[in-house]
mmCIF file of C-alpha atoms and ligand atoms in Angstrom:
data_model
loop_
_atom_site.group_PDB
_atom_site.id
_atom_site.type_symbol
_atom_site.label_atom_id
_atom_site.label_comp_id
_atom_site.label_asym_id
_atom_site.label_seq_id
_atom_site.Cartn_x
_atom_site.Cartn_y
_atom_site.Cartn_z
ATOM 1 C CA MET N 1 -17.970 11.863 -22.507
ATOM 2 C CA SER N 2 -18.346 8.996 -24.884
ATOM 3 C CA ALA N 3 -21.728 7.541 -25.757
ATOM 4 C CA THR N 4 -20.204 4.129 -25.074
ATOM 5 C CA THR N 5 -19.353 4.988 -21.483
ATOM 6 C CA SER N 6 -19.499 2.138 -18.980
ATOM 7 C CA LEU N 7 -18.902 4.260 -15.890
ATOM 8 C CA ALA N 8 -20.556 3.320 -12.653
ATOM 9 C CA LEU N 9 -23.669 5.078 -11.387
ATOM 10 C CA PRO N 10 -23.474 6.942 -8.075
ATOM 11 C CA THR N 11 -23.935 4.753 -5.018
ATOM 12 C CA SER N 12 -24.346 7.588 -2.523
ATOM 13 C CA ARG N 13 -24.401 11.367 -2.214
ATOM 14 C CA THR N 14 -23.363 13.232 0.888
ATOM 15 C CA SER N 15 -21.419 16.317 1.963
ATOM 16 C CA THR N 16 -18.558 17.236 4.303
ATOM 17 C CA GLU N 17 -17.652 20.271 6.335
ATOM 18 C CA HIS N 18 -15.695 21.835 3.489
ATOM 19 C CA TRP N 19 -17.297 20.307 0.386
ATOM 20 C CA ASP N 20 -20.918 20.910 -0.634
ATOM 21 C CA GLY N 21 -21.282 17.510 -2.234
ATOM 22 C CA VAL N 22 -19.508 14.162 -2.336
ATOM 23 C CA VAL N 23 -20.697 11.601 -4.866
ATOM 24 C CA ARG N 24 -19.494 8.028 -4.448
ATOM 25 C CA TYR N 25 -19.001 5.534 -7.283
ATOM 26 C CA ASP N 26 -18.226 1.896 -6.486
ATOM 27 C CA SER N 27 -16.338 -0.333 -8.848
ATOM 28 C CA SER N 28 -18.024 -3.595 -9.728
ATOM 29 C CA GLU N 29 -14.793 -5.424 -8.850
ATOM 30 C CA GLY N 30 -15.517 -4.507 -5.250
ATOM 31 C CA ASN N 31 -12.334 -3.108 -3.750
ATOM 32 C CA VAL N 32 -12.190 0.432 -5.044
ATOM 33 C CA SER N 33 -14.465 3.438 -4.902
ATOM 34 C CA LYS N 34 -14.131 6.892 -6.366
ATOM 35 C CA HIS N 35 -15.350 10.012 -4.558
ATOM 36 C CA VAL N 36 -16.005 13.264 -6.382
ATOM 37 C CA PHE N 37 -15.985 16.332 -4.136
ATOM 38 C CA THR N 38 -17.578 19.568 -5.357
ATOM 39 C CA THR N 39 -18.119 23.124 -4.216
ATOM 40 C CA GLY N 40 -19.469 26.006 -6.282
ATOM 41 C CA ASN N 41 -16.070 26.747 -7.832
ATOM 42 C CA ALA N 42 -13.962 23.591 -7.572
ATOM 43 C CA VAL N 43 -13.959 19.838 -8.007
ATOM 44 C CA ALA N 44 -11.646 17.147 -6.611
ATOM 45 C CA GLU N 45 -11.432 13.377 -6.749
ATOM 46 C CA SER N 46 -10.221 10.810 -4.252
ATOM 47 C CA VAL N 47 -9.891 7.084 -4.707
ATOM 48 C CA LEU N 48 -10.215 4.584 -1.872
ATOM 49 C CA TYR N 49 -8.684 1.093 -2.154
ATOM 50 C CA ARG N 50 -8.751 -1.927 0.126
ATOM 51 C CA TYR N 51 -6.247 -4.777 -0.207
ATOM 52 C CA PRO N 52 -8.183 -7.055 0.389
ATOM 53 C CA THR N 53 -9.875 -5.495 3.440
ATOM 54 C CA PHE N 54 -9.608 -2.029 4.942
ATOM 55 C CA ALA N 55 -8.230 -3.657 8.090
ATOM 56 C CA ASP N 56 -5.354 -5.231 6.146
ATOM 57 C CA ARG N 57 -4.353 -2.378 3.923
ATOM 58 C CA THR N 58 -6.087 0.883 3.023
ATOM 59 C CA VAL N 59 -4.805 3.255 0.348
ATOM 60 C CA ILE N 60 -6.234 6.686 -0.400
ATOM 61 C CA CYS N 61 -5.251 8.857 -3.353
ATOM 62 C CA CYS N 62 -6.414 12.434 -2.861
ATOM 63 C CA SER N 63 -6.239 15.701 -4.778
ATOM 64 C CA THR N 64 -4.211 18.818 -3.983
ATOM 65 C CA GLN N 65 -5.473 21.046 -6.792
ATOM 66 C CA SER N 66 -8.709 21.307 -8.750
ATOM 67 C CA GLY N 67 -7.634 20.487 -12.278
ATOM 68 C CA CYS N 68 -3.904 20.715 -12.907
ATOM 69 C CA PRO N 69 -1.637 23.200 -14.726
ATOM 70 C CA VAL N 70 0.979 20.570 -15.630
ATOM 71 C CA GLY N 71 -1.046 19.130 -18.501
ATOM 72 C CA CYS N 72 0.303 15.556 -18.723
ATOM 73 C CA ARG N 73 -0.945 14.026 -21.957
ATOM 74 C CA PHE N 74 -2.147 10.780 -20.385
ATOM 75 C CA CYS N 75 -4.116 12.442 -17.612
ATOM 76 C CA GLY N 76 -7.803 13.236 -17.375
ATOM 77 C CA ALA N 77 -7.002 16.418 -15.440
ATOM 78 C CA GLY N 78 -4.448 17.429 -18.026
ATOM 79 C CA ASP N 79 -6.503 19.922 -20.005
ATOM 80 C CA ALA N 80 -7.642 22.422 -17.404
ATOM 81 C CA PHE N 81 -6.678 24.096 -14.147
ATOM 82 C CA VAL N 82 -9.277 25.542 -11.783
ATOM 83 C CA ARG N 83 -7.489 26.520 -8.546
ATOM 84 C CA ASN N 84 -5.373 25.349 -5.630
ATOM 85 C CA LEU N 85 -7.307 23.517 -2.940
ATOM 86 C CA THR N 86 -7.222 24.889 0.590
ATOM 87 C CA THR N 87 -5.691 22.958 3.471
ATOM 88 C CA ALA N 88 -9.171 22.127 4.756
ATOM 89 C CA GLU N 89 -10.291 20.889 1.337
ATOM 90 C CA ILE N 90 -7.261 18.572 1.139
ATOM 91 C CA VAL N 91 -7.627 17.196 4.678
ATOM 92 C CA ASP N 92 -11.363 16.730 4.263
ATOM 93 C CA GLN N 93 -10.886 14.109 1.514
ATOM 94 C CA PRO N 94 -9.023 11.411 3.516
ATOM 95 C CA PHE N 95 -10.893 12.470 6.645
ATOM 96 C CA HIS N 96 -14.259 11.789 4.979
ATOM 97 C CA LEU N 97 -13.099 8.457 3.562
ATOM 98 C CA LEU N 98 -11.597 7.239 6.828
ATOM 99 C CA GLU N 99 -14.248 8.493 9.235
ATOM 100 C CA ASP N 100 -17.413 8.020 7.175
ATOM 101 C CA ILE N 101 -16.566 4.843 5.228
ATOM 102 C CA VAL N 102 -13.554 2.914 6.502
ATOM 103 C CA ALA N 103 -14.466 3.457 10.176
ATOM 104 C CA SER N 104 -17.617 1.372 9.732
ATOM 105 C CA GLU N 105 -15.303 -1.617 9.183
ATOM 106 C CA VAL N 106 -12.165 -0.757 11.149
ATOM 107 C CA ALA N 107 -10.888 2.091 13.318
ATOM 108 C CA SER N 108 -8.155 4.042 11.584
ATOM 109 C CA ASP N 109 -5.594 3.217 14.287
ATOM 110 C CA SER N 110 -6.212 -0.519 13.766
ATOM 111 C CA ILE N 111 -5.507 -0.551 10.025
ATOM 112 C CA GLY N 112 -2.527 -2.811 9.313
ATOM 113 C CA SER N 113 -1.142 -0.521 6.602
ATOM 114 C CA LEU N 114 -2.564 2.917 5.854
ATOM 115 C CA GLN N 115 -1.210 5.036 3.031
ATOM 116 C CA ILE N 116 -2.441 8.475 1.969
ATOM 117 C CA MET N 117 -1.029 9.496 -1.399
ATOM 118 C CA PHE N 118 -1.165 13.039 -2.777
ATOM 119 C CA MET N 119 -1.458 12.028 -6.389
ATOM 120 C CA SER N 120 -5.049 11.908 -7.612
ATOM 121 C CA MET N 121 -5.333 15.362 -9.160
ATOM 122 C CA GLY N 122 -3.014 18.333 -9.096
ATOM 123 C CA GLU N 123 0.723 18.858 -8.680
ATOM 124 C CA PRO N 124 1.313 18.746 -4.908
ATOM 125 C CA LEU N 125 4.502 20.824 -4.939
ATOM 126 C CA LEU N 126 2.716 23.671 -6.744
ATOM 127 C CA ASN N 127 0.407 23.893 -3.728
ATOM 128 C CA LEU N 128 2.901 23.195 -0.955
ATOM 129 C CA LYS N 129 1.675 26.205 1.017
ATOM 130 C CA ALA N 130 -1.662 24.475 1.628
ATOM 131 C CA LEU N 131 -0.299 20.929 1.536
ATOM 132 C CA THR N 132 2.290 21.422 4.303
ATOM 133 C CA PRO N 133 -0.261 22.174 7.050
ATOM 134 C CA ALA N 134 -2.506 19.456 5.583
ATOM 135 C CA ILE N 135 0.290 16.902 5.998
ATOM 136 C CA ARG N 136 0.937 18.103 9.546
ATOM 137 C CA GLU N 137 -2.751 17.770 10.417
ATOM 138 C CA LEU N 138 -3.089 14.337 8.825
ATOM 139 C CA ASN N 139 0.024 13.145 10.638
ATOM 140 C CA GLU N 140 -1.487 14.280 13.940
ATOM 141 C CA ARG N 141 -4.823 12.588 13.230
ATOM 142 C CA TYR N 142 -3.335 9.433 11.706
ATOM 143 C CA PRO N 143 0.227 9.035 13.038
ATOM 144 C CA GLY N 144 0.603 5.559 11.527
ATOM 145 C CA ALA N 145 -0.292 6.663 7.997
ATOM 146 C CA ARG N 146 2.410 6.874 5.369
ATOM 147 C CA LEU N 147 2.031 10.174 3.524
ATOM 148 C CA LEU N 148 3.421 9.936 0.000
ATOM 149 C CA VAL N 149 3.883 13.039 -2.142
ATOM 150 C CA SER N 150 3.974 12.098 -5.808
ATOM 151 C CA THR N 151 5.335 14.910 -7.961
ATOM 152 C CA SER N 152 5.983 15.581 -11.629
ATOM 153 C CA GLY N 153 9.061 17.582 -10.558
ATOM 154 C CA PRO N 154 8.182 21.255 -11.036
ATOM 155 C CA ARG N 155 11.110 23.704 -10.822
ATOM 156 C CA VAL N 156 10.389 24.998 -7.307
ATOM 157 C CA ASP N 157 12.352 25.378 -4.079
ATOM 158 C CA TYR N 158 12.494 21.854 -2.590
ATOM 159 C CA GLU N 159 13.975 22.994 0.714
ATOM 160 C CA PRO N 160 10.611 23.450 2.517
ATOM 161 C CA PHE N 161 9.578 19.949 1.477
ATOM 162 C CA HIS N 162 12.900 18.530 2.655
ATOM 163 C CA GLN N 163 12.378 20.228 6.019
ATOM 164 C CA LEU N 164 8.862 18.832 6.301
ATOM 165 C CA SER N 165 10.189 15.346 5.483
ATOM 166 C CA GLU N 166 12.810 15.706 8.202
ATOM 167 C CA GLN N 167 10.184 16.690 10.752
ATOM 168 C CA ILE N 168 7.632 13.999 9.869
ATOM 169 C CA ASP N 169 9.123 10.573 9.382
ATOM 170 C CA THR N 170 6.119 9.146 7.537
ATOM 171 C CA VAL N 171 6.458 11.539 4.574
ATOM 172 C CA GLY N 172 7.632 9.892 1.363
ATOM 173 C CA LEU N 173 8.677 11.237 -2.024
ATOM 174 C CA GLN N 174 7.970 9.897 -5.489
ATOM 175 C CA PHE N 175 8.913 11.476 -8.810
ATOM 176 C CA SER N 176 6.725 10.781 -11.830
ATOM 177 C CA VAL N 177 9.473 10.058 -14.351
ATOM 178 C CA HIS N 178 7.583 8.023 -17.002
ATOM 179 C CA GLU N 179 10.207 8.308 -19.770
ATOM 180 C CA SER N 180 13.947 7.702 -19.939
ATOM 181 C CA THR N 181 14.827 10.800 -22.005
ATOM 182 C CA ASP N 182 13.978 14.459 -21.471
ATOM 183 C CA GLU N 183 12.842 14.708 -25.078
ATOM 184 C CA ALA N 184 10.183 12.010 -24.659
ATOM 185 C CA ARG N 185 9.195 13.373 -21.263
ATOM 186 C CA ASP N 186 8.701 16.878 -22.684
ATOM 187 C CA THR N 187 6.056 15.449 -25.019
ATOM 188 C CA LEU N 188 4.319 13.651 -22.192
ATOM 189 C CA VAL N 189 4.598 16.462 -19.621
ATOM 190 C CA PRO N 190 4.324 19.771 -21.507
ATOM 191 C CA PHE N 191 4.655 21.999 -18.418
ATOM 192 C CA LYS N 192 7.884 23.907 -19.106
ATOM 193 C CA ALA N 193 9.002 24.909 -15.596
ATOM 194 C CA LYS N 194 10.048 21.414 -14.553
ATOM 195 C CA LEU N 195 13.235 19.633 -13.571
ATOM 196 C CA THR N 196 15.164 17.598 -16.112
ATOM 197 C CA LEU N 197 15.568 13.892 -15.390
ATOM 198 C CA ALA N 198 19.108 14.518 -14.143
ATOM 199 C CA GLN N 199 17.876 17.293 -11.846
ATOM 200 C CA MET N 200 15.126 15.029 -10.498
ATOM 201 C CA ALA N 201 17.708 12.330 -9.786
ATOM 202 C CA GLN N 202 19.928 14.851 -7.996
ATOM 203 C CA THR N 203 17.015 16.275 -5.960
ATOM 204 C CA GLY N 204 15.870 12.812 -4.894
ATOM 205 C CA GLU N 205 19.392 11.826 -3.892
ATOM 206 C CA GLN N 206 19.747 14.984 -1.798
ATOM 207 C CA TRP N 207 16.432 14.154 -0.117
ATOM 208 C CA ALA N 208 17.592 10.597 0.564
ATOM 209 C CA GLN N 209 20.907 11.734 2.033
ATOM 210 C CA LEU N 210 19.251 14.300 4.264
ATOM 211 C CA ILE N 211 16.229 12.246 5.338
ATOM 212 C CA GLY N 212 17.618 8.728 5.317
ATOM 213 C CA ARG N 213 14.677 7.273 3.433
ATOM 214 C CA ARG N 214 14.556 5.979 -0.119
ATOM 215 C CA PRO N 215 12.695 7.947 -2.797
ATOM 216 C CA PHE N 216 10.611 6.298 -5.515
ATOM 217 C CA PHE N 217 10.322 7.025 -9.175
ATOM 218 C CA ASN N 218 7.192 6.139 -11.048
ATOM 219 C CA TYR N 219 7.335 4.885 -14.629
ATOM 220 C CA CYS N 220 4.287 4.242 -16.831
ATOM 221 C CA VAL N 221 5.249 1.501 -19.251
ATOM 222 C CA HIS N 222 4.153 1.548 -22.888
ATOM 223 C CA ASP N 223 5.429 -0.098 -26.020
ATOM 224 C CA ARG N 224 7.857 2.704 -26.889
ATOM 225 C CA ASN N 225 9.651 3.070 -23.530
ATOM 226 C CA ASP N 226 10.195 -0.548 -22.452
ATOM 227 C CA THR N 227 13.498 -1.453 -24.114
ATOM 228 C CA ASP N 228 16.849 -2.490 -22.638
ATOM 229 C CA ALA N 229 18.149 0.944 -23.663
ATOM 230 C CA ASP N 230 15.440 2.571 -21.527
ATOM 231 C CA VAL N 231 16.514 0.477 -18.541
ATOM 232 C CA ALA N 232 20.167 1.419 -19.122
ATOM 233 C CA ARG N 233 19.350 5.128 -19.277
ATOM 234 C CA LEU N 234 17.246 4.923 -16.105
ATOM 235 C CA ARG N 235 20.040 3.077 -14.352
ATOM 236 C CA ASP N 236 22.551 5.771 -15.328
ATOM 237 C CA LEU N 237 20.281 8.427 -13.828
ATOM 238 C CA PHE N 238 18.605 6.748 -10.865
ATOM 239 C CA ASP N 239 20.988 4.670 -8.750
ATOM 240 C CA PRO N 240 19.213 1.403 -7.761
ATOM 241 C CA ALA N 241 21.007 1.577 -4.409
ATOM 242 C CA ILE N 242 19.078 4.765 -3.651
ATOM 243 C CA TRP N 243 15.892 4.646 -5.704
ATOM 244 C CA GLU N 244 12.947 2.296 -5.665
ATOM 245 C CA ALA N 245 10.880 1.935 -8.817
ATOM 246 C CA THR N 246 7.096 1.917 -9.125
ATOM 247 C CA LEU N 247 5.954 0.612 -12.510
ATOM 248 C CA SER N 248 2.451 1.764 -13.298
ATOM 249 C CA VAL N 249 0.054 0.069 -15.647
ATOM 250 C CA ILE N 250 -1.232 2.838 -17.880
ATOM 251 C CA CYS N 251 -4.806 4.002 -17.376
ATOM 252 C CA GLU N 252 -6.180 5.404 -20.572
ATOM 253 C CA ARG N 253 -7.958 8.730 -20.153
ATOM 254 C CA ASP N 254 -10.647 7.669 -22.607
ATOM 255 C CA GLU N 255 -12.810 5.097 -20.889
ATOM 256 C CA THR N 256 -13.599 3.346 -24.197
ATOM 257 C CA MET N 257 -9.967 2.188 -24.333
ATOM 258 C CA THR N 258 -9.923 0.151 -21.161
ATOM 259 C CA VAL N 259 -10.042 -3.053 -23.196
ATOM 260 C CA ALA N 260 -6.334 -2.483 -23.658
ATOM 261 C CA HIS N 261 -5.690 -3.041 -19.969
ATOM 262 C CA ALA N 262 -4.562 -6.665 -20.254
ATOM 263 C CA ARG N 263 -2.008 -5.681 -22.889
ATOM 264 C CA GLN N 264 -0.727 -2.790 -20.761
ATOM 265 C CA ARG N 265 -0.364 -5.085 -17.765
ATOM 266 C CA SER N 266 1.574 -7.628 -19.758
ATOM 267 C CA LEU N 267 3.931 -4.895 -21.040
ATOM 268 C CA THR N 268 4.506 -3.703 -17.494
ATOM 269 C CA GLU N 269 5.257 -7.218 -16.239
ATOM 270 C CA GLY N 270 7.841 -7.672 -19.001
ATOM 271 C CA PHE N 271 9.529 -4.390 -18.126
ATOM 272 C CA MET N 272 9.465 -5.250 -14.437
ATOM 273 C CA THR N 273 11.603 -8.308 -15.124
ATOM 274 C CA LYS N 274 14.190 -6.119 -16.852
ATOM 275 C CA MET N 275 14.214 -3.632 -13.978
ATOM 276 C CA LEU N 276 14.656 -6.382 -11.396
ATOM 277 C CA THR N 277 17.573 -7.725 -13.402
ATOM 278 C CA ALA N 278 19.067 -4.227 -13.433
ATOM 279 C CA GLY N 279 19.050 -4.263 -9.640
ATOM 280 C CA TYR N 280 15.988 -2.179 -8.823
ATOM 281 C CA SER N 281 13.654 -2.825 -5.947
ATOM 282 C CA THR N 282 10.474 -2.668 -7.974
ATOM 283 C CA ARG N 283 6.730 -2.775 -7.388
ATOM 284 C CA MET N 284 3.840 -2.660 -9.821
ATOM 285 C CA PHE N 285 0.890 -0.304 -9.470
ATOM 286 C CA ASP N 286 -2.139 -1.582 -11.351
ATOM 287 C CA PRO N 287 -5.088 0.592 -10.389
ATOM 288 C CA ALA N 288 -8.127 -1.538 -9.708
ATOM 289 C CA GLY N 289 -11.513 -0.340 -10.860
ATOM 290 C CA GLN N 290 -10.308 1.013 -14.181
ATOM 291 C CA ASP N 291 -13.170 -0.455 -16.107
ATOM 292 C CA ASP N 292 -16.018 1.432 -14.506
ATOM 293 C CA VAL N 293 -14.952 4.038 -11.945
ATOM 294 C CA GLY N 294 -11.566 4.858 -13.432
ATOM 295 C CA GLY N 295 -9.371 3.938 -10.488
ATOM 296 C CA GLY N 296 -6.175 5.392 -11.930
ATOM 297 C CA CYS N 297 -4.874 8.923 -12.011
ATOM 298 C CA GLY N 298 -5.297 9.106 -15.763
ATOM 299 C CA GLN N 299 -9.006 8.506 -15.673
ATOM 300 C CA LEU N 300 -10.653 11.520 -14.137
ATOM 301 C CA HIS N 301 -13.825 11.096 -16.174
ATOM 302 C CA TYR N 302 -16.166 12.735 -13.672
ATOM 303 C CA VAL N 303 -13.814 15.687 -13.367
ATOM 304 C CA GLN N 304 -13.726 16.063 -17.136
ATOM 305 C CA LYS N 305 -17.514 16.310 -17.095
ATOM 306 C CA TRP N 306 -17.350 18.961 -14.334
ATOM 307 C CA PHE N 307 -14.888 20.946 -16.512
ATOM 308 C CA ASP N 308 -17.338 20.729 -19.420
ATOM 309 C CA ASP N 309 -20.200 21.890 -17.214
ATOM 310 C CA HIS N 310 -18.217 24.763 -15.611
ATOM 311 C CA PRO N 311 -16.197 26.341 -18.441
ATOM 312 C CA LYS N 312 -15.803 29.687 -16.668
ATOM 313 C CA PHE N 313 -13.742 28.073 -13.860
ATOM 314 C CA ALA N 314 -11.651 25.676 -15.950
ATOM 315 C CA ARG N 315 -8.693 27.506 -17.511
ATOM 316 C CA ARG N 316 -6.676 25.811 -20.228
ATOM 317 C CA SER N 317 -3.517 24.080 -18.958
ATOM 318 C CA ALA N 318 -0.104 23.761 -20.620
ATOM 319 C CA GLY N 319 -1.279 20.567 -22.263
ATOM 320 C CA SER N 320 -4.651 21.691 -23.551
ATOM 321 C CA GLY N 321 -5.042 20.986 -27.249
ATOM 322 C CA LEU N 322 -1.854 18.904 -27.515
ATOM 323 C CA PRO N 323 -2.143 15.287 -28.674
ATOM 324 C CA ILE N 324 -3.033 12.648 -26.114
ATOM 325 C CA VAL N 325 -0.088 10.331 -25.539
ATOM 326 C CA HIS N 326 -0.221 6.584 -24.921
ATOM 327 C CA ALA N 327 -3.507 5.843 -26.658
ATOM 328 C CA PRO N 328 -3.209 2.237 -27.765
ATOM 329 C CA GLU N 329 -2.779 1.710 -31.440
ATOM 330 C CA GLY N 330 -5.406 -0.145 -33.376
HETATM 331 S S1 LIG J 401 -0.666 13.358 -13.967
HETATM 332 FE FE1 LIG J 401 -0.627 14.610 -12.113
HETATM 333 S S2 LIG J 401 0.787 16.316 -12.633
HETATM 334 FE FE2 LIG J 401 0.169 15.384 -14.569
HETATM 335 S S3 LIG J 401 -1.628 16.584 -15.265
HETATM 336 FE FE3 LIG J 401 -2.377 14.784 -14.106
HETATM 337 S S4 LIG J 401 -2.659 15.539 -12.043
HETATM 338 FE FE4 LIG J 401 -1.292 17.006 -13.094
#
């Protein structure tokens, strides 16, 4: 952790049925809080957003693994993997946030738009055995919630996930694409057993044909992947008639770099214009609370500290020791 850290101080400490401790950090901007769940041998993070109130729109990003073996070079969980979370440990994260925090303002069945995203920490499809019953349970508890699985595209059997998506019509799929060539993506996502971009496109199209819903791809924009040629390559791979695009404003994993946020947002807005022109239905994801609680997936600062404090549980991931990608220049 940097000596110049500006991270928030805890605002509360509690526990849940399946986690020994939950420490809450509130962002000074007011609409986002981070929740760090710990047991003796694992850590997880969830992020809770309101837009602008919980009653209007509530979004939860929760973890499926403690640490992550994929090792993405922009991600704060990218250096170490601890273990898969159990079904109960996954369900307990949104359950705690909805029942112990959101419920004081609005009942979960009265929320205008509720989305639970499996994207905070861990690769969901590498823990599908625990995630599948977690999704079933969450769908039973919160039938109106959209349940989005955001994946880096590991080379696994997608059939069980397709079946789950057929059975539960609130399940969504998003691929974390982030680059327009496999070469650039290999640098960013060092995990070897993953789909190529073409294979991701094919898998998403199969899902769309079978399920009848549109998949998303997520693209983190930086100043080396925002050209017209990038848009053309994406368009060749991901048919705008099938795919929707989420453009994410990059969250730097080093909290001292958050000053670059305005520049990253401006880059993303510029790229969004190009994607709209290319025919994509596009939305921007700009994680609130970056400056102090690290609202985005790349900023798992509290988890990094847990890794440092528990070296015997944190095994090196595929990305450990490789250069961090996307750090702003200058
Ligand atoms: S971005 Fe997601 S898949 Fe990549 S290392 Fe982080 S948690 Fe794992």
